[in-house]
Coordinates of C-alpha atoms and ligand atoms in Angstrom, one line a residue:
M1 CA 3.9 0.2 9.8
T2 CA 3.8 3.5 7.3
Q3 CA 4.4 3.4 3.5
R4 CA 7.8 4.9 2.6
I5 CA 7.8 7.4 -0.2
L6 CA 11.0 8.4 -2.2
V7 CA 10.0 12.0 -3.8
V8 CA 13.2 13.0 -6.3
E9 CA 13.0 16.5 -7.3
D10 CA 15.6 18.9 -7.3
E11 CA 12.8 21.8 -7.1
P12 CA 12.4 22.2 -3.2
A13 CA 9.3 24.0 -3.4
I14 CA 7.5 21.6 -5.6
A15 CA 9.5 18.8 -3.2
E16 CA 8.5 20.3 -0.1
S17 CA 4.8 20.9 -1.7
V18 CA 4.6 17.0 -2.3
A19 CA 6.5 15.8 0.4
Y20 CA 4.1 17.9 2.6
A21 CA 1.0 16.3 1.3
L22 CA 2.1 13.2 1.5
R23 CA 3.6 13.3 4.9
R24 CA -0.6 14.6 6.1
D25 CA -1.5 11.7 4.4
H26 CA 0.7 9.3 7.0
F27 CA 3.3 8.2 4.3
T28 CA 6.7 8.5 5.4
V29 CA 8.8 10.6 2.7
T30 CA 12.6 11.1 2.0
I31 CA 13.1 13.9 -0.4
A32 CA 16.1 13.0 -2.6
S33 CA 17.3 16.4 -5.1
T34 CA 19.3 14.7 -7.7
A35 CA 19.2 11.2 -9.6
R36 CA 22.7 10.2 -7.8
D37 CA 20.6 10.9 -4.3
A38 CA 17.4 8.6 -5.5
E39 CA 20.1 5.8 -6.2
R40 CA 21.1 5.6 -2.5
E41 CA 17.8 6.4 -1.1
V42 CA 15.6 4.0 -3.1
A43 CA 16.3 0.9 -1.3
G44 CA 13.0 0.0 0.9
M45 CA 10.8 1.8 -0.4
D46 CA 7.4 1.8 -1.1
L47 CA 6.9 4.1 -4.5
V48 CA 9.1 6.8 -5.7
V49 CA 7.8 10.0 -7.4
L50 CA 10.0 11.0 -9.7
D51 CA 10.9 14.2 -12.1
L52 CA 12.0 13.7 -15.4
M53 CA 14.2 16.4 -15.4
L54 CA 16.9 16.4 -12.9
P55 CA 20.7 18.3 -12.5
D56 CA 22.7 15.6 -13.2
S57 CA 20.5 12.7 -15.1
S58 CA 17.1 12.1 -16.8
G59 CA 14.5 10.7 -15.0
F60 CA 14.1 8.5 -17.6
D61 CA 17.9 7.0 -17.4
L62 CA 17.4 6.1 -14.1
I63 CA 14.1 4.0 -14.4
A64 CA 15.9 2.4 -16.8
E65 CA 18.6 1.4 -14.7
F66 CA 15.9 1.0 -11.4
R67 CA 14.9 -1.7 -13.5
E68 CA 17.8 -3.0 -15.4
R69 CA 18.7 -3.2 -11.2
G70 CA 15.4 -5.2 -11.1
L71 CA 14.1 -3.3 -8.6
K72 CA 10.1 -3.5 -9.2
T73 CA 9.1 -0.2 -6.9
P74 CA 6.2 1.5 -8.2
I75 CA 6.9 5.1 -9.8
I76 CA 5.1 8.2 -10.6
V77 CA 6.7 10.1 -13.1
L78 CA 6.2 14.1 -12.6
S79 CA 6.6 16.3 -15.9
S80 CA 6.4 19.2 -16.7
R81 CA 5.5 18.6 -20.7
D82 CA 2.4 18.2 -21.4
D83 CA 4.0 15.9 -24.2
E84 CA 2.5 12.7 -25.0
A85 CA 5.7 11.3 -26.0
D86 CA 7.4 11.8 -22.8
R87 CA 4.6 10.2 -21.1
V88 CA 4.7 7.1 -23.5
A89 CA 8.5 7.2 -22.8
A90 CA 8.3 7.4 -19.3
L91 CA 5.7 4.2 -18.8
E92 CA 7.7 2.5 -21.6
A93 CA 10.9 3.0 -19.4
G94 CA 8.9 1.3 -17.0
A95 CA 7.1 3.9 -14.8
D96 CA 3.5 2.8 -13.4
D97 CA 1.6 6.4 -13.6
Y98 CA 2.5 9.9 -14.3
V99 CA 1.5 13.3 -13.1
T100 CA 1.6 16.5 -15.4
K101 CA 3.1 19.6 -14.1
P102 CA 1.2 22.2 -12.7
F103 CA -0.3 19.4 -10.6
S104 CA -2.0 20.1 -6.8
P105 CA 0.1 18.0 -4.1
R106 CA -3.8 16.4 -3.4
E107 CA -3.1 14.9 -6.9
V108 CA 0.1 13.3 -6.2
V109 CA -1.4 11.9 -3.0
A110 CA -4.2 10.2 -4.7
R111 CA -2.0 9.4 -7.6
V112 CA 0.3 7.4 -4.9
R113 CA -2.8 5.9 -3.7
A114 CA -3.9 4.6 -6.4
V115 CA -0.6 2.6 -7.9
L116 CA -0.3 1.4 -4.1
R117 CA -3.8 -0.6 -4.8
R118 CA -2.6 -1.4 -7.9
V119 CA 0.3 -2.7 -7.3
E120 CA -0.3 -4.5 -4.0
M121 CA 2.2 -6.1 -2.6
P122 CA 2.3 -9.8 -3.8
V123 CA 0.4 -12.7 -2.1
T124 CA 1.8 -14.5 0.4
P125 CA -0.4 -17.5 0.9
P126 CA -1.0 -18.7 4.1
P127 CA 0.8 -22.1 5.7
R128 CA -0.7 -25.1 4.0
D129 CA -2.4 -26.5 7.0
F130 CA -3.8 -22.9 8.1
P131 CA -7.0 -22.8 9.2
V132 CA -9.1 -19.4 7.7
R133 CA -8.9 -19.4 3.8
V134 CA -11.1 -17.1 1.6
D135 CA -12.2 -17.8 -2.0
L136 CA -11.5 -14.0 -3.8
G137 CA -13.4 -15.3 -7.1
E138 CA -16.8 -16.7 -5.4
R139 CA -16.1 -14.7 -2.1
R140 CA -16.7 -17.5 0.1
A141 CA -14.7 -18.0 3.5
F142 CA -13.7 -21.1 5.6
V143 CA -12.8 -22.0 8.8
V144 CA -11.4 -25.2 9.1
D145 CA -12.8 -26.4 5.5
R146 CA -16.8 -25.2 6.8
E147 CA -17.8 -22.3 5.3
V148 CA -18.5 -19.1 7.4
E149 CA -20.6 -16.7 6.6
L150 CA -19.1 -13.3 6.9
T151 CA -20.7 -9.8 6.1
R152 CA -19.5 -7.8 3.2
V153 CA -16.4 -5.4 5.5
E154 CA -15.9 -8.9 7.5
F155 CA -15.0 -10.9 4.4
D156 CA -12.5 -7.9 2.5
L157 CA -11.0 -7.5 6.0
L158 CA -9.8 -11.0 6.0
A159 CA -9.2 -10.9 3.0
C160 CA -6.9 -8.2 2.7
L161 CA -5.2 -9.8 6.3
L162 CA -4.7 -13.1 4.6
Q163 CA -2.6 -11.4 1.8
R164 CA 0.1 -11.0 4.2
P165 CA -0.1 -13.5 7.0
G166 CA 2.3 -12.0 9.7
R167 CA 2.0 -8.2 8.3
V168 CA 0.5 -5.7 10.3
F169 CA -1.6 -3.8 9.1
T170 CA -2.5 -0.1 10.4
R171 CA -6.1 0.9 10.6
A172 CA -5.6 3.6 7.8
Q173 CA -4.7 0.9 5.7
L174 CA -7.2 -1.2 6.4
I175 CA -10.1 1.7 6.1
D176 CA -8.1 2.7 2.8
R177 CA -8.5 -1.1 1.2
V178 CA -12.2 -2.5 2.6
W179 CA -13.9 1.0 2.5
G180 CA -12.4 2.7 -0.3
D181 CA -11.7 6.6 -0.3
G182 CA -14.7 8.6 0.6
Y183 CA -16.4 7.0 3.6
A184 CA -15.4 8.8 6.9
I185 CA -14.8 5.5 9.2
T186 CA -13.6 5.8 12.3
D187 CA -11.2 3.4 13.8
R188 CA -13.4 2.2 16.5
T189 CA -15.7 1.3 13.2
V190 CA -12.8 -0.5 12.1
D191 CA -12.4 -2.2 15.6
S192 CA -16.1 -3.4 15.7
H193 CA -15.9 -4.8 12.7
V194 CA -12.4 -7.1 13.6
K195 CA -13.9 -8.1 16.6
S196 CA -16.8 -9.4 14.6
L197 CA -14.8 -11.2 12.2
R198 CA -12.5 -12.4 14.8
R199 CA -15.3 -14.1 16.8
K200 CA -16.6 -15.9 13.4
V201 CA -13.3 -17.2 12.8
G202 CA -12.9 -18.2 16.7
D203 CA -16.2 -20.4 16.9
G204 CA -15.0 -22.0 13.2
G205 CA -12.4 -23.1 15.1
A206 CA -9.4 -21.5 14.5
G207 CA -9.4 -19.8 17.5
P208 CA -9.7 -16.2 18.2
A209 CA -6.0 -15.7 18.0
V210 CA -5.6 -15.8 14.6
I211 CA -6.1 -12.1 14.2
E212 CA -3.6 -10.4 16.1
T213 CA -3.8 -7.0 17.7
V214 CA -0.6 -5.0 17.6
R215 CA -0.9 -2.9 20.4
G216 CA -1.1 0.9 19.5
V217 CA -0.8 -0.4 15.1
G218 CA -3.1 -2.2 14.1
F219 CA -3.9 -6.1 13.3
R220 CA -2.3 -8.7 11.6
I221 CA -3.1 -13.3 10.7
A222 CA -0.7 -14.8 13.0
S223 CA 2.2 -16.3 11.5
D224 CA 3.3 -19.8 12.7
S225 CA 6.9 -18.1 13.5
D226 CA 5.9 -15.1 15.4
P227 CA 2.5 -16.3 17.4
E228 CA 1.1 -13.2 19.9
P229 CA -1.7 -13.8 22.3
P230 CA -5.1 -11.8 21.5
E231 CA -5.7 -8.7 23.0
Ligands
CA301 CA1 13.7 19.4 -11.6

């Protein structure tokens, strides 16, 4: 499941360069060239990159409208003016971050990643009787109420997957969240850590099926409603 980004920008060259960089980084991108298009496309997006100067509306008004509608989708503003008042106004209207033109598309991608990490999906607690849990503060993991010893990477993988039982995390998403930028981690490395985590969780009594492999996509914590056998 790739994350979806809405780029709202009426200048085609800028919209295309941002979209190109995001797609190269495996985001799914939709471009809207007007506020009206943006209103239509915003549902289901994971993040909006929004130019403040649109032909039919100001970006400020669009942010305010989205927030009034209760949309919590994070918004990164593209501002052509290096003006502190604009940035403050955008943030006060409900934007999450801003990039000042001229920018490099890579910079926008980096901001998108940072904001998505920051506003990480709300944590969904596992079912009450779920056999695996983590204590994030003390960095301890428990299987059927007995502590299991995990490596740093195994713990972070488990904590990430447990944020959203049932949701599939791609290897790229796990690399991004567990190792962060700047590490050359291969899919095979992820697989080997997951394998070892699965063994420890299984040995602890939770059964290896708790961490599911979704072939061709990634991994998830099994949710009761949607059981699948492990690989
Ligand atoms: Ca514009």
